[in-house]
Amino acid sequence: MLAVVVTIVTAVGAAAAVAASWVIGVIDDTPDIAHLKPKPQGAISTVYAADGTRLGFISSDTLRSRVGAGRIPDVVRKATVAIEDRRFYEHGGVDYVGIGRAALKNISKGRSLQGGSTLTMQLVRNLYTPSTRNQKTLTRKIREAKLADELEQEHTKGWILDSYLNNVPYGTVGGQTAVGIEAAARIFFDTPASRLTLPQAALLAGLPQAPSEYNPFQDQRAAKKRRGEVLDAMVKSRYITPAQAARAKARKLGVHHNTYYQQRREQFFFDYVKQELIKRYGVATVRRGGLRVYTTVDLHLQELARQAIADHLNQPGQPSAALVTVDPRNGHILAMASSATYGPTVFNYATQAFRQPGSTFKGIDLMAAVRLGIDPDTTYYDSHELMPGWDPVEPTWHVQTDDHSYRGSVSLTNAIIASDNTVYAQLGADITPERVRKAAYDMGITSHLNAYPAEAIGGLRRGVSPLEMADAYATIADGGWRNRVTAIAKVVHPDGTVDHPGVGRRRKEFTDGQTAKVIGALKGVLVSGTAAGQGIGCPAAGKTGTTSSFTDAWFVGFTPRLSTAVWVGYPKETTSMTAVPGYGEVFGGTLPAPIWHEYMAAAKGSYCGEFPKPKHPFVASDFHGSFESGHRGGQSGTGTGTDGTGTGTGTGTTTPPGTTTTAPGATTTAPGATTTAPATTGAGGTGSGTGSGTGATGSPDGYSTAGGGTGGGDAGTGGPTGGAAPPG
């Protein structure tokens, strides 16, 4: 540093001794380079799909993409050295001759100290002391000289030059500043730095000295003149021949505006990722940029989802749709598709549409029930119209089926297969709305719930998103493990720190025995229930949902590896789907379930595994609800007649689809399914003689048939209906 002192002191002249003392003081006050850390540089953040495909960049005021030495062409290095620092490979970080010349020149013209900065000194300014960039003082120059001298002792010339090329500003276009050679190559030529030609490299090398003055988008004449100066400097430094320079000067500038940094794939998902980054790291971190964000989205599943939606909704006047798939094993969002086109709208139906879930909430009711030890196979409720006053908590609540037909005593399993609202309204009242709400939260619902009685059958004040429903049912699929859904698998920060946002966000909420009970019931929906015929040839389960006035229709279904929610509805929440072109009335089973079927049949790939057997079998507990009609099994009965022959006959009832409920604050309508129940009574035969009859064993649903009487006599009677039996 003695040479620095001598050079500067000699330049300032007269008061040499005083000046020397002052310069030494400035040097002593400047911390060593080893004690300084490079200041965070603004940069773009790059977002990738699960397979490494780039989805796009998160915009910021600074466009910067660091590139390695192998991707910086030699012509760029030569052009930069020639115009910025001809003696770069000769000096040790400080060009004493250049500083002295600049000092004398500025003093003779009465200006503050300018010029004479080497590439190393400029790198120090950009990386370590950016706050002093606009200060034209001797103090700044001395400090930069000291730090540059130390930096050269720590790093090679190659490292310093490449670092400079990755950190120097090249100009501002459209309010965004291109920092580094890669961003400059992209923003001015729409090409990577590795492909820059001699004329292009010369143009860019001339920009850092005065980015605004030489900006080719603002003044092409000035930019062309500056490019010529760079080419002449390259000739002077013997990097190119005069003939090469002449040919390069004859070329047009070739710059053009482009949208490279604005291009994005999967834009609805991309916006969701950006918001998740802001929530986790804050606006300042995201705006500063420099992040490499690796997401969970599977581009193949995205294509399958869009195709399935398009295959079913492709006519004018048809409703919108959204599909979300979550991996039950880790909460990764694998697909997030919509029928909407990004641009005309930026509203993401998959995450921002909070709609009434209808009967899909019955799956949540059943999870709340099995958590209490209620066995859905042996617990029965009476399916009947619930007149106002039936529930003292909501005395005005009236629940009925669509066609006013009812099933009588029915198990919770068969009631969810048929989507009977009257049964699940009673179950919700018995286990309490608070327990239903807690189960919903524990499964992954994040929207606010009020614990209203009607929430048991999907009557929510605000609604839920398809993402929430896919996450909730993923908890069932994964044996009671609730994962916090995430679209981000890994984030690499500018300093190299790696963060895995989804890791460790897993909690056991239900036993696998409890979820196995619910899976068994929901499998029936795809076999003989409201989504019959929509199975995928592999183990799967799910639930339909259709809301009041047909404004929303759903199917949420899952396999051990994929949990997918499909929502269909018009953007305007009050528009009914009673006359949809090509479909007429839309239920959960008529549009969402077929979309789910087409998508999942392809999305499952070659995997066709069964749900794991529970390690902790379900343990039933005694349950006696106020509205429960008891536990059912089979029990024999006997009857006698007198001196005759007789036969007993029984007729089963058929329950039409559709149930309706009306409750204060929310309403919902869910489709039902046609089921045939065995007869509960048998008519006695007639004849003469003496006979006896035996009641048949009760069916799995708790129903039993009357036996026939035999013998001779006047009036034989069938045996009585089989009575109740213990659970099992």
XYZ file of C-alpha atoms in Angstrom, residues 78 334 523 546 613-614 675:
7
model
C -11.146 -9.542 -23.800
C -48.357 -32.689 -7.689
C -64.746 -47.427 -1.422
C -73.467 -31.311 -4.784
C -53.520 -53.038 6.471
C -53.768 -51.095 9.735
C -80.304 -48.765 -3.055
